[in-house]
Structures are given as C-alpha cells and as structure tokens.
Short mmCIF file of C-alpha atoms in Angstrom, two decimals:
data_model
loop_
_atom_site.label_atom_id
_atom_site.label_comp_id
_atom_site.label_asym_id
_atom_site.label_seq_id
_atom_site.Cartn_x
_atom_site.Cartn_y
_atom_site.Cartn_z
CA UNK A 1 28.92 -51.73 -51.89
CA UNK A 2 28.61 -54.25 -54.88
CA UNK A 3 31.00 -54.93 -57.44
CA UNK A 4 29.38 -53.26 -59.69
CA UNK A 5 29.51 -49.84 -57.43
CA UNK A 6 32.24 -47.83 -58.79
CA UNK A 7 33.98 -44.57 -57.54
CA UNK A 8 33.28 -41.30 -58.58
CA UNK A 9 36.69 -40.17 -58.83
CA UNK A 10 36.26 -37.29 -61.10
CA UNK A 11 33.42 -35.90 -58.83
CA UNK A 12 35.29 -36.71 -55.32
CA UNK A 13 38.52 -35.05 -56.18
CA UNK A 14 37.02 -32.32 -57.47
CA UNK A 15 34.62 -31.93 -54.49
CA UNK A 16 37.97 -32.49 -52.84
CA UNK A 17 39.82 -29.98 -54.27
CA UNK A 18 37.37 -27.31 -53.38
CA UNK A 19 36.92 -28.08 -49.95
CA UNK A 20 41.17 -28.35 -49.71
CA UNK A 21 41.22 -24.63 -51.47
CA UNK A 22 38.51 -23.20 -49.22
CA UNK A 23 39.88 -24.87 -46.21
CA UNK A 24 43.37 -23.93 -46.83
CA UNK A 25 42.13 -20.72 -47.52
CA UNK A 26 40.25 -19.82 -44.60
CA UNK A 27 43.42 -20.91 -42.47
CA UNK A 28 45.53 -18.87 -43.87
CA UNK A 29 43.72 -15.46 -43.78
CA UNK A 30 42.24 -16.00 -40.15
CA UNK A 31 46.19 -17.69 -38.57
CA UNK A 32 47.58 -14.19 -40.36
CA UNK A 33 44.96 -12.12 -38.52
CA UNK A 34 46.04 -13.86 -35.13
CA UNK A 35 49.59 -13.37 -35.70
CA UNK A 36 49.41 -9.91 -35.60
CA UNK A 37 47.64 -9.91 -32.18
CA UNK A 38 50.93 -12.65 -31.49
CA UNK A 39 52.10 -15.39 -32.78
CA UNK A 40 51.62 -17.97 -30.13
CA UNK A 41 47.65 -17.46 -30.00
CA UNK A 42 47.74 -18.39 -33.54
CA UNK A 43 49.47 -21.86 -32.73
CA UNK A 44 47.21 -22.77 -30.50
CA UNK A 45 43.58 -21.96 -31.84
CA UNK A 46 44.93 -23.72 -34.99
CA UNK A 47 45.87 -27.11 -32.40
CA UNK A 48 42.81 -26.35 -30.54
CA UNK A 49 40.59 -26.49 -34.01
CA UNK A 50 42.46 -29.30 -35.94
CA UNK A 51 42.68 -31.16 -32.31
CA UNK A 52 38.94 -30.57 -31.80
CA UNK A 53 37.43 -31.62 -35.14
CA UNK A 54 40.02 -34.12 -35.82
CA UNK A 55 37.62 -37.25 -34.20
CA UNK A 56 34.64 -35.99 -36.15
CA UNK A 57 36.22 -35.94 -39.40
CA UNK A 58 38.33 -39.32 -38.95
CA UNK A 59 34.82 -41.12 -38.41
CA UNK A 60 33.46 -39.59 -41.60
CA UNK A 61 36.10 -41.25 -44.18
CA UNK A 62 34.43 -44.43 -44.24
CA UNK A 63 30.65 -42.76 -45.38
CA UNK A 64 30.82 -42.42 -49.51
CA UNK A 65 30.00 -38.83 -49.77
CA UNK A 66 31.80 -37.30 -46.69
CA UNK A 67 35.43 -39.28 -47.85
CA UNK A 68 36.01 -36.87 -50.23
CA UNK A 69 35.54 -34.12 -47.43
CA UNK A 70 37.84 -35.67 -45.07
CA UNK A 71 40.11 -35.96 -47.99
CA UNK A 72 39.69 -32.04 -48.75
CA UNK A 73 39.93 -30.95 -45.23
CA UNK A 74 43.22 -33.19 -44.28
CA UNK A 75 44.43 -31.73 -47.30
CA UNK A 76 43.59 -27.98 -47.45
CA UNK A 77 44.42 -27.92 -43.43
CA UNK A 78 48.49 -29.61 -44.58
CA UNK A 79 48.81 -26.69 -47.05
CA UNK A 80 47.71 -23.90 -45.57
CA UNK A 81 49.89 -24.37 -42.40
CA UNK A 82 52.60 -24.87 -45.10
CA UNK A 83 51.40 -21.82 -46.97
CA UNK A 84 50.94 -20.14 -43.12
CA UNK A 85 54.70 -20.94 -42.42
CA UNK A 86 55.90 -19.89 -45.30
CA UNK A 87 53.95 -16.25 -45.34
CA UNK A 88 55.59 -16.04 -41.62
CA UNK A 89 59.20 -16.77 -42.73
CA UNK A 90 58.34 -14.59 -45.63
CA UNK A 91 56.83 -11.64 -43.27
CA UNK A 92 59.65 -11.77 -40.44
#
C-alpha cells in the first residue's frame, strides 16, 4: 500500500454494516429455532460455529476487501448473541 492508497471508509463500513445486520440476523432466528428443541444445543452449535470459523476469518483482516467482512461478522456475531440473550430473558 502507498501513501497515496487511501481507505474506503464510506464503502467498508457500509459493506460492514450489512454483513453485521445479516450476520446478526441469521443468528438470531436459527439460535431461537434451537432453543425450542433446548437450550443447551443452541449454546453449543453457536461455540461450535464461531469456534470453527473463527481461524478463517482472523486470517482475512489483513486482505483490503475481506477487513471489512471480518469487521461485519465480529460485529453482527457480538449483537446478535446480545440480541439472542436478551429475546431469552425476554421469552422465559
């Protein structure tokens, strides 16, 4: 990358923001469908998944396009186990 190089900032974070909503997202609906079968399979496909991915991802956040990604995914996964909890408190 040159000095001249800058960051797409406007692009990344909104590439960002999509992937966080549709990540997030997807957690959410498919954790609540595992709850009802119990609670505890749930807990683990969702440390299974992050667990499993996890190295893949991390070696992506150097590479220009696939940062904003990483960024996405690390941040849709945070809030939809927050949303997740919260639905569950909510629910029971």
């Amino acid at each position: 990358m040159t000095s001249q190089d800058s960051t797409p900032w406007g692009t990344g974070l909104t590439v960002a923001a999509f992937v966080a909503a549709i990540t997030g997202a997807a957690i959410v609906v498919l954790s609540l469908g595992m709850i009802r079968v119990h609670p505890l399979v749930a807990i683990v496909l969702n440390l299974i998944a992050v667990g499993g991915l996890a190295p893949t991802v991390w070696g992506w956040r150097r590479i220009p396009v696939r940062r904003w990604f990483v960024l996405g995914a690390g941040v849709g996964v945070a809030g939809g186990w927050i949303a997740l909890v919260a639905l569950a408190a909510a629910h029971f």
